[in-house]
XYZ file of C-alpha atoms in Angstrom:
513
model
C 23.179 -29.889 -8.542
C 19.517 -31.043 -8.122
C 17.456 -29.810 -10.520
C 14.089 -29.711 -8.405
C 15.453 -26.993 -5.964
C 16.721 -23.926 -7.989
C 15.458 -20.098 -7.408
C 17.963 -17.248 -7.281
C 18.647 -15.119 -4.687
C 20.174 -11.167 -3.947
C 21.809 -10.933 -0.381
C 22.755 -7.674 1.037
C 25.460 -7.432 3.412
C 26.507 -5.831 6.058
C 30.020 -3.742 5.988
C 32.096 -4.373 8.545
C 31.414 -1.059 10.609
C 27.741 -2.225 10.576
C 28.296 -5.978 11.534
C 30.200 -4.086 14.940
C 27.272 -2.212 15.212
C 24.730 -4.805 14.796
C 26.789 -7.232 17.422
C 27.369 -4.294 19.847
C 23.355 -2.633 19.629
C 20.255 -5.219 18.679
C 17.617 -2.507 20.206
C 14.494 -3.025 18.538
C 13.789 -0.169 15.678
C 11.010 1.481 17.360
C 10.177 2.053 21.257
C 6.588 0.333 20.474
C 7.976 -2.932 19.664
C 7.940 -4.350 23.005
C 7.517 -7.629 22.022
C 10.597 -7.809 21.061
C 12.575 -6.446 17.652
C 10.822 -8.625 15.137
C 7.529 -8.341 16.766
C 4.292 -7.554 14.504
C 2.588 -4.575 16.109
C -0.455 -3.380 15.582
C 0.696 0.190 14.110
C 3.197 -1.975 11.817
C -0.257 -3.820 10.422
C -1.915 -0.512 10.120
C 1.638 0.798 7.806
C 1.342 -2.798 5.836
C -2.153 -1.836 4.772
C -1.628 1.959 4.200
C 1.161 0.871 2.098
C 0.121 -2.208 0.179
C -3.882 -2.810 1.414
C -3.518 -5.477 3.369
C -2.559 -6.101 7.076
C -0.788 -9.400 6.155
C 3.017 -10.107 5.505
C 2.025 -10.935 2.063
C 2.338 -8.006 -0.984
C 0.128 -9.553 -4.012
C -0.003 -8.210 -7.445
C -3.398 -8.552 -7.910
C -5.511 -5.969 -5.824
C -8.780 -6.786 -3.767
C -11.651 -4.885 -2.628
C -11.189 -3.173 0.308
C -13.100 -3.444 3.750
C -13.086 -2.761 7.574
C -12.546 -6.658 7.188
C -9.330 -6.441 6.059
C -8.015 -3.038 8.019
C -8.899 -4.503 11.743
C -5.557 -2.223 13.037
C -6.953 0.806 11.351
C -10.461 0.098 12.613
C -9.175 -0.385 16.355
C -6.782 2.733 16.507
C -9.950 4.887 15.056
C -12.318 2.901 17.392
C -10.198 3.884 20.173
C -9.729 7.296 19.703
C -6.914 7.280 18.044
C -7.906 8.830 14.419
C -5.541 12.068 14.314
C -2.450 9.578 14.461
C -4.596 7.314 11.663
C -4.585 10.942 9.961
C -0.933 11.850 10.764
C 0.283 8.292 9.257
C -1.675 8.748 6.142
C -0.265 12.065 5.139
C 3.035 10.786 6.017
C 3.514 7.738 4.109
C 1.402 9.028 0.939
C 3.784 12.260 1.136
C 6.856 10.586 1.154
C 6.020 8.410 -1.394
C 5.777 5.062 0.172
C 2.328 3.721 -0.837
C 2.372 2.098 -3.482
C -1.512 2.117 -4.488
C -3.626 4.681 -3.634
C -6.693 3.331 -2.392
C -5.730 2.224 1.150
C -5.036 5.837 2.471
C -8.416 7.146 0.380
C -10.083 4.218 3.027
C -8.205 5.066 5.768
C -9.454 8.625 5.703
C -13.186 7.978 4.245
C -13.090 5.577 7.892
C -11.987 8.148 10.377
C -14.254 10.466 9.310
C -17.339 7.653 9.834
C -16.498 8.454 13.522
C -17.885 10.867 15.650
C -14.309 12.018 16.470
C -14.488 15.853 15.509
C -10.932 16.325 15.439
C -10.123 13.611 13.425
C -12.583 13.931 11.067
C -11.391 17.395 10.906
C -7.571 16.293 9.819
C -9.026 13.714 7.286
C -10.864 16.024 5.384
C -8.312 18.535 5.462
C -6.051 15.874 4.322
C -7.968 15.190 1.683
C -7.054 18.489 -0.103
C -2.973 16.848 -0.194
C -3.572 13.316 -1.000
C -6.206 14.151 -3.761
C -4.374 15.036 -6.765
C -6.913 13.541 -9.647
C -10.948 13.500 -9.751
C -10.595 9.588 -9.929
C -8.964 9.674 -6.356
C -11.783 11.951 -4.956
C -14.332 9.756 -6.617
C -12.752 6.662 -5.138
C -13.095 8.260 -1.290
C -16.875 9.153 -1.905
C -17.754 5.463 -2.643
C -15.137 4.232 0.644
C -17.490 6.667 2.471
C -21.349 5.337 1.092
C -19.893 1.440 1.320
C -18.927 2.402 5.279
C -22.253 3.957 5.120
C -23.862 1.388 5.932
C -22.130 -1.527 7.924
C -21.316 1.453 10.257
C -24.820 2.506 10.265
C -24.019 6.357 10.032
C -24.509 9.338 7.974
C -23.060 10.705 4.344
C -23.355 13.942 3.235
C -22.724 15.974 6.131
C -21.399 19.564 6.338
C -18.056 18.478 6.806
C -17.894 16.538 3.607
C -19.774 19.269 1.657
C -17.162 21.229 2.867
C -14.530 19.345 1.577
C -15.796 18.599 -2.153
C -16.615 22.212 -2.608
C -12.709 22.963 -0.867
C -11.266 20.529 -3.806
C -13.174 21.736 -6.367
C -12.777 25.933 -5.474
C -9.021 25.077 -4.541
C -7.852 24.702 -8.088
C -7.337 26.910 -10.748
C -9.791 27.295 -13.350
C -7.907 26.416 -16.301
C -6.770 23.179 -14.688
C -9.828 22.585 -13.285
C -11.876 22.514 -17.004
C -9.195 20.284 -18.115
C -10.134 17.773 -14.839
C -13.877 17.815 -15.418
C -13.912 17.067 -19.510
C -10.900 14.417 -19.167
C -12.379 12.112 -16.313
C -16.153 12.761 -15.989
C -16.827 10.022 -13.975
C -14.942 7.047 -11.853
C -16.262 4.496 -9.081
C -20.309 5.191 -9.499
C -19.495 9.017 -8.979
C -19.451 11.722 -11.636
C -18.698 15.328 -11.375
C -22.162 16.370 -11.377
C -23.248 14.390 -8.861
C -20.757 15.764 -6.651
C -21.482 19.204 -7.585
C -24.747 18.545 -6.991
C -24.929 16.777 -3.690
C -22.481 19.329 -1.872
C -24.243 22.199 -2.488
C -21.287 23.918 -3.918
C -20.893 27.832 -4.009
C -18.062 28.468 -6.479
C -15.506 30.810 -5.101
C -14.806 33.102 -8.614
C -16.931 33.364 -11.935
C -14.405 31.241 -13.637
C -15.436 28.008 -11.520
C -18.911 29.438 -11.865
C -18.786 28.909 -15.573
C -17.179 25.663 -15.076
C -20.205 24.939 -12.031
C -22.734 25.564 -14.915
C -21.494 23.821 -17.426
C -20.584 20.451 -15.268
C -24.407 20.921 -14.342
C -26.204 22.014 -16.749
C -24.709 21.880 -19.994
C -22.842 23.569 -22.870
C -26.117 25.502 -24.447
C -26.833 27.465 -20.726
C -23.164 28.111 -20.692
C -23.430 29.660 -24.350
C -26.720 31.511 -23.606
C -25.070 33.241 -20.237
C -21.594 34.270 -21.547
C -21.645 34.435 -25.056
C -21.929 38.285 -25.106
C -20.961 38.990 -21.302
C -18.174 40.831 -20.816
C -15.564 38.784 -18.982
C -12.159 38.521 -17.527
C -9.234 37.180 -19.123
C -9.031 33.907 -17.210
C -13.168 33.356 -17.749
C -12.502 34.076 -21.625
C -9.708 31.356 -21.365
C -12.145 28.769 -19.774
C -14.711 29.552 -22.245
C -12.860 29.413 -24.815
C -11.280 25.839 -23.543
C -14.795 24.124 -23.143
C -15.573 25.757 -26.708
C -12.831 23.735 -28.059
C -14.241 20.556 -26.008
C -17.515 20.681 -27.029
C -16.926 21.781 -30.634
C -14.373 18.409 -30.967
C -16.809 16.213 -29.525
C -19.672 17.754 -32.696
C -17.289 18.427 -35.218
C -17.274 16.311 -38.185
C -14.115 17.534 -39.736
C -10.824 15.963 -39.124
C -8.672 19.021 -40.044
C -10.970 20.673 -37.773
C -10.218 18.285 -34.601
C -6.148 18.097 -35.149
C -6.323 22.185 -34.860
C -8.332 21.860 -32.208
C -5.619 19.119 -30.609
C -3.088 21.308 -31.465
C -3.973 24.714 -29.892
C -5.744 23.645 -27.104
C -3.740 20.632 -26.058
C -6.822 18.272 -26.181
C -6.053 15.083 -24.756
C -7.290 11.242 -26.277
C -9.984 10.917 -23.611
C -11.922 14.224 -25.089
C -11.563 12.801 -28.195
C -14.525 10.727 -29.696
C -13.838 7.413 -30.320
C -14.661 7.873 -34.348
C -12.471 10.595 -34.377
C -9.509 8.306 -32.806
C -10.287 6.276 -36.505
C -7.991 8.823 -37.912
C -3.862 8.977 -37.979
C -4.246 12.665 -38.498
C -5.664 13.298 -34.944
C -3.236 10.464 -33.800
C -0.044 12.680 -34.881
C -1.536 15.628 -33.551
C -1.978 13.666 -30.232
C 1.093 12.225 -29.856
C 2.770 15.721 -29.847
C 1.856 16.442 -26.359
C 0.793 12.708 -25.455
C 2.450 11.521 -21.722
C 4.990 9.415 -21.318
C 3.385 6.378 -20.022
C 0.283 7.351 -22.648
C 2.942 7.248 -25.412
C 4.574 3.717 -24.568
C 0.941 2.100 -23.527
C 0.098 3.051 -27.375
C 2.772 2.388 -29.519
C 1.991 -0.700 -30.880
C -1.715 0.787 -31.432
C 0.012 3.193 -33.462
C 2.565 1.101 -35.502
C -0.150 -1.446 -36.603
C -2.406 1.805 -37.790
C 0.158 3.425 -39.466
C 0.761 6.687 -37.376
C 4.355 4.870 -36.514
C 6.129 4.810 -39.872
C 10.084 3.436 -40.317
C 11.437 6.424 -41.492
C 9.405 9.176 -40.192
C 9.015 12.372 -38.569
C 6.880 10.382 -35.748
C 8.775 7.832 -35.155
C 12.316 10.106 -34.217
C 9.901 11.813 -32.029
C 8.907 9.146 -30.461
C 12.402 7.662 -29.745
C 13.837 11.347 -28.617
C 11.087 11.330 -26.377
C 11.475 7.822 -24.811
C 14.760 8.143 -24.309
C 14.833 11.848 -22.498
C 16.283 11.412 -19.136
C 14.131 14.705 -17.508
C 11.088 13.262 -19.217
C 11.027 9.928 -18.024
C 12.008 11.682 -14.672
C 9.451 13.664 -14.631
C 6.888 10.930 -15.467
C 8.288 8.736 -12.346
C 8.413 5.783 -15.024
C 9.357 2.916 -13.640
C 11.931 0.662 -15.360
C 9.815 -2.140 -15.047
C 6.991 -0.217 -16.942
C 9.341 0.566 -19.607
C 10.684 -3.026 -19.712
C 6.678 -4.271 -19.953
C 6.258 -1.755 -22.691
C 9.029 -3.036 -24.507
C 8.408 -6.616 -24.492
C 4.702 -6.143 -25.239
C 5.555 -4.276 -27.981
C 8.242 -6.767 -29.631
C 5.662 -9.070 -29.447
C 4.098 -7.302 -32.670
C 0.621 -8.231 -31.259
C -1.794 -7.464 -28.954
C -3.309 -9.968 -25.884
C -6.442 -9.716 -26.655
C -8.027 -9.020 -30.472
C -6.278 -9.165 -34.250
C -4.300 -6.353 -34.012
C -1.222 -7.424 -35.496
C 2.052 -4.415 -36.193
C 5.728 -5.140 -37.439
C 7.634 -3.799 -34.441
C 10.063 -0.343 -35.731
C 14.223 -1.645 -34.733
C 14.539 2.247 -33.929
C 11.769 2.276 -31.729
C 12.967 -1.210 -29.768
C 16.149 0.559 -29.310
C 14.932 3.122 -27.852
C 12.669 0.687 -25.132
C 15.844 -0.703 -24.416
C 17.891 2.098 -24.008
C 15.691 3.980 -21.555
C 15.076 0.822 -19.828
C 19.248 0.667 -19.137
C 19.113 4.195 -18.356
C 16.472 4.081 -15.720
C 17.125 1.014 -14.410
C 18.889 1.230 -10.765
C 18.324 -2.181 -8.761
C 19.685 -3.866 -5.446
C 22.699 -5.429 -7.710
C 23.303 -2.065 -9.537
C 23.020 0.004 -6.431
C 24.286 -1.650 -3.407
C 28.086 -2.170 -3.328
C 27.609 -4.826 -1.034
C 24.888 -6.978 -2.585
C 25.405 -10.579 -3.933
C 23.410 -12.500 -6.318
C 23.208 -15.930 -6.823
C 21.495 -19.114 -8.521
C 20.827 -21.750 -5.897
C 19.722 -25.343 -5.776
C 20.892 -28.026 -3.551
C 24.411 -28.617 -2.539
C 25.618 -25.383 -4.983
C 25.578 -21.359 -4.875
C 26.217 -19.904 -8.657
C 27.123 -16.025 -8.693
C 25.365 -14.378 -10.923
C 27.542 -11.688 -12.352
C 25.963 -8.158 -12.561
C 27.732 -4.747 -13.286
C 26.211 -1.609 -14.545
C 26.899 -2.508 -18.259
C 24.746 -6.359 -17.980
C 22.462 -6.638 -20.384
C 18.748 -7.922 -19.572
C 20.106 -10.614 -22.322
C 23.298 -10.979 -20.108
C 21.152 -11.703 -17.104
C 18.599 -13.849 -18.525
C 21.041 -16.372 -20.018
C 22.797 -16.782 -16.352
C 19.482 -17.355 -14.704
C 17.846 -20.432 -17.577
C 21.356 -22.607 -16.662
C 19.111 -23.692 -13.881
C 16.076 -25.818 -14.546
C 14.071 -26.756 -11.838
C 10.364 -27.845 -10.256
C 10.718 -26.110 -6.436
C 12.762 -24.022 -4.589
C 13.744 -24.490 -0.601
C 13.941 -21.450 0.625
C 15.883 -22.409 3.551
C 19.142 -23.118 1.671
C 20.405 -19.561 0.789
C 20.082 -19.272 4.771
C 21.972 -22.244 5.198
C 24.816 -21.500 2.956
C 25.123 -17.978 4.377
C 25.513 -19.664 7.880
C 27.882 -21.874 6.528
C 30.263 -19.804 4.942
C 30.570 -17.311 7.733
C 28.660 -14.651 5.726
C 26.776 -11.617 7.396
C 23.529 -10.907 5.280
C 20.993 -8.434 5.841
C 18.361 -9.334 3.801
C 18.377 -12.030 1.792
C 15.961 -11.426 -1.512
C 14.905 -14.935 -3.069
C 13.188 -14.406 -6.385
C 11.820 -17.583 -7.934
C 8.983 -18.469 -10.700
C 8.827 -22.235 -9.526
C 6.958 -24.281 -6.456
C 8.251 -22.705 -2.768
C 8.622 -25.892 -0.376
C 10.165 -26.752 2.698
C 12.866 -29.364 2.749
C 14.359 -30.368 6.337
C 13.928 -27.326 7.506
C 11.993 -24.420 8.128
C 12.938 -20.905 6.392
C 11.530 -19.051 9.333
C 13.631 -21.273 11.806
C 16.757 -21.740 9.835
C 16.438 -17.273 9.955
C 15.952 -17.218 13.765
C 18.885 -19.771 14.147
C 20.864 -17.671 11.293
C 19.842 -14.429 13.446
C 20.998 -15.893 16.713
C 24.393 -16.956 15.135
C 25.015 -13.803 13.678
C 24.112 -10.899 15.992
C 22.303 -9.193 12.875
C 18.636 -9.121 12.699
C 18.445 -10.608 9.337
C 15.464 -10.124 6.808
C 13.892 -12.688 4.750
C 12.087 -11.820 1.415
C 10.599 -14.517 -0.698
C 8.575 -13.337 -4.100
C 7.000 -15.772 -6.165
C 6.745 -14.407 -9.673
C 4.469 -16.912 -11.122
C 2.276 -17.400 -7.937
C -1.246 -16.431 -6.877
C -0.014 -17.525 -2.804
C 3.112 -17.734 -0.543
C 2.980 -18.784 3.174
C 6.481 -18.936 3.786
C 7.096 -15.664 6.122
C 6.207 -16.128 10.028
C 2.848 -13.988 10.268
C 4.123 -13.200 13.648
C 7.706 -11.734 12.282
C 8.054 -8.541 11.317
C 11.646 -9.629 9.315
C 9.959 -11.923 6.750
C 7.888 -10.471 3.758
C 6.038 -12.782 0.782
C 5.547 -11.241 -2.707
C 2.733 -13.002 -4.707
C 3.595 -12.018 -8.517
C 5.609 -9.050 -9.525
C 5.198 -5.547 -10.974
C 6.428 -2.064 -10.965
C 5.229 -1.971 -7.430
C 6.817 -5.227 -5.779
C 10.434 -2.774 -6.299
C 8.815 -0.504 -3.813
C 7.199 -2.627 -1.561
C 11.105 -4.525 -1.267
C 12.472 -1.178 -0.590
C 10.248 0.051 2.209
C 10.310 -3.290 3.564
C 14.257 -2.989 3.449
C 13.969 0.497 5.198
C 11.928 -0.988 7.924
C 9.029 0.828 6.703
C 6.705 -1.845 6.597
């Protein structure tokens, strides 16, 4: 075994029903792929970017700035008339849950409606409405729209965008809406006032009226116009919210802020940062504190002292890690959980002295919702393998749904090595008669080519086989790849890894991307 070509690698295979219907049927996927079944089409590019932010075959952990550089497929179909199905694509993907950052589809639509294609500027700002959940979001499509401004030499603030802010804004309900404009004031160069501002928005009750005021022109005009009116229940409940607001953000009294906390379910970002000096206001925030909120700040909270061995905060804290419908409900990833955990075991923090003795009930509880959320290709294909390669030798890499992350880890440091040749899991495979999929090589060292090719050795694999095999290759510890065929649909590079990469693999398993 040579220890300068090691990586490891998960191969899915085929059952034998679908190796008879792989030899029997290798029609491309999709009627546009006319090229041929692993060709790269130009509405494949436009899914890449929608999905990840870039056209390439490369997914990279760290995300760029977006421009009509870097979106030439989206830019063409819009160019050529072809926004509504832009539009169409958008909604789809960011419905169904297969983006995996946000910002792409907020660019896609800020570009069709640059256009002077009424109908599809029409759908994007309709769509707008859907994909917009948070202010941040809405702020984020404003600036797309002023930065495509100008390099496509064409106006802002039309009606159909005033339109649309004043739709997101009246379309929510009041309470909720209070809540948005005192938690995230302002993202991206944008704030909520400049939005109200700029789209000349008529609110469409006297709740959002209040809120209209307020966002524009302050707590004290609020005070002086509905102090005494007489009001409706929901515009009492709105007042009575941005009382609590404004009266944490002046009041000097801690008891005064945890009541406040507590009855009107203040969050930390309405909090003043003196205030968040205090464990009081710290335990009263961690009652309704999210998930990902909670996990991001526990070792925040253990070094100052709200964490105690022993106490009432901490069992909360466990329960609440470890409850199935809450995690489920938070869509936390495993691999969030597992980078909460391991940051917190650390007992300090990356940057600054904050130093905290990590709590053995809280660890256990990282690692139990970690096992309990956790549901990877080893865990739930029945036909995936894993291995350790390096030249001349596979090593299986045992995995069943009671392996520890421990378990795993010790299989995988057996190997040492400098490089990995991506070819050889290929090779082997072709060998040894076996039908694979999609083989998934995951490696922190060097990628290099040895004799061969990867994207050859695949074709020749491909040819042998009868299945249209895919080829992943992530580099964990790598800022570039260039080992997938740009011009190959079936070959994917992942530059790093995160929470993400688990998605990207899966949509590029599904033929999504």
């Amino acid at each position: 075994m040579d220890p300068h070509r090691a990586g490891s690698v998960a191969m899915e295979q085929s059952s034998p029903a679908e190796q008879q219907s792989n030899a029997q049927d290798q029609s491309p996927a999709r009627p546009e792929d006319a090229g041929g079944p692993w060709a790269v089409t130009e509405s494949l590019r436009l899914r890449r970017f929608l999905c990840y932010g870039s056209e390439s075959a490369t997914y990279s952990t760290r995300e760029r700035a977006l421009g009509p550089e870097n979106a030439l497929a989206l830019m063409e179909l819009v160019q050529a008339g072809r926004g509504q199905e832009v539009v169409e694509e958008v909604k789809r993907l960011s419905l169904e849950g297969k983006t995996v950052r946000p910002n792409p589809a907020l660019f896609a639509l800020a570009v069709c409606t640059q256009y002077s294609d009424a109908p599809a500027k029409q759908a994007a700002f309709r769509a707008l409405q859907e994909l917009c959940k948070a202010p941040g979001q809405l702020f984020t499509f404003i600036q797309y729209k002023k930065e495509l401004k100008d390099g496509l030499r064409c106006g802002m603030w039309g009606r159909g965008l005033r339109r649309a802010v004043s739709d997101w804004y009246n379309g929510q309900d009041a309470l909720s809406l209070a809540h948005t404009v005192t938690r995230c004031k302002h993202r991206a160069g944008w704030s909520h006032q400049d939005l109200f501002r700029l789209s000349h928005m008529k609110p469409a009750n006297d709740s959002i009226e209040l809120i209209s005021k307020y966002v524009t022109k302050g707590w004290k005009v609020v005070q002086e116009t509905y102090a005494e009116k007489e009001s409706s229940e929901e515009l009492l409940k709105v007042f009575a919210y941005l009382e609590a607001v404004e009266k944490a953000k002046h009041s000097t009294d801690e008891q005064e802020v945890v009541h406040l906390i507590e009855e009107h379910r203040l969050e930390r970002e309405q909090i003043l940062t003196n205030h968040l000096k205090s464990k009081e206001v710290w335990k009263a925030l961690l009652k309704e504190m999210p998930v990902a909120a909670l996990m991001r700040h526990l070792g925040k909270m253990t070094a100052d002292k709200v964490l105690v061995p022993g106490s009432p905060e901490v069992a909360a804290v466990c329960e609440r890690i470890q409850d199935d419908q809450a995690l489920t409900k938070a869509k936390t990833h495993p691999f969030s959980i597992l980078v909460a955990s391991e940051n917190y075991k650390r007992g300090h923090g990356k940057r600054g002295k904050r130093k905290w003795e990590p709590s053995r009930d809280i660890v256990h509880a990282l690692d139990s919702a970690f096992c309990k959320s956790l549901s990877v290709i080893a865990r739930s294909e029945p036909e995936a393998e894993v291995l350790i390669f390096s030249e001349g030798a596979m090593v299986p890499c045992v995995i069943s749904d009671d392996t520890s992350l421990i378990q795993v880890t010790a299989q995988l440091v057996q190997v040492l090595s400098a490089g990995t040749d991506c070819a050889l899991p290929i090779e082997w495979a072709s060998e040894n008669d076996k039908t694979v999929d999609v083989f998934i090589i995951f490696t922190s060292n060097e990628t290099q080519f040895g004799s061969t090719n990867p994207a050859e050795v695949l074709r020749t694999y491909r040819e042998k086989t009868g299945v249209f095999s895919k080829l992943i290759v992530c580099g964990m510890a790598t800022n570039g790849l260039s080992v997938a065929d740009p011009d190959d649909r079936g070959m994917l590079d992942i530059c790093g890894f995160d929470s993400r990469a688990v998605d990207i693999i899966r949509n590029f398993v599904l033929d999504v991307i």
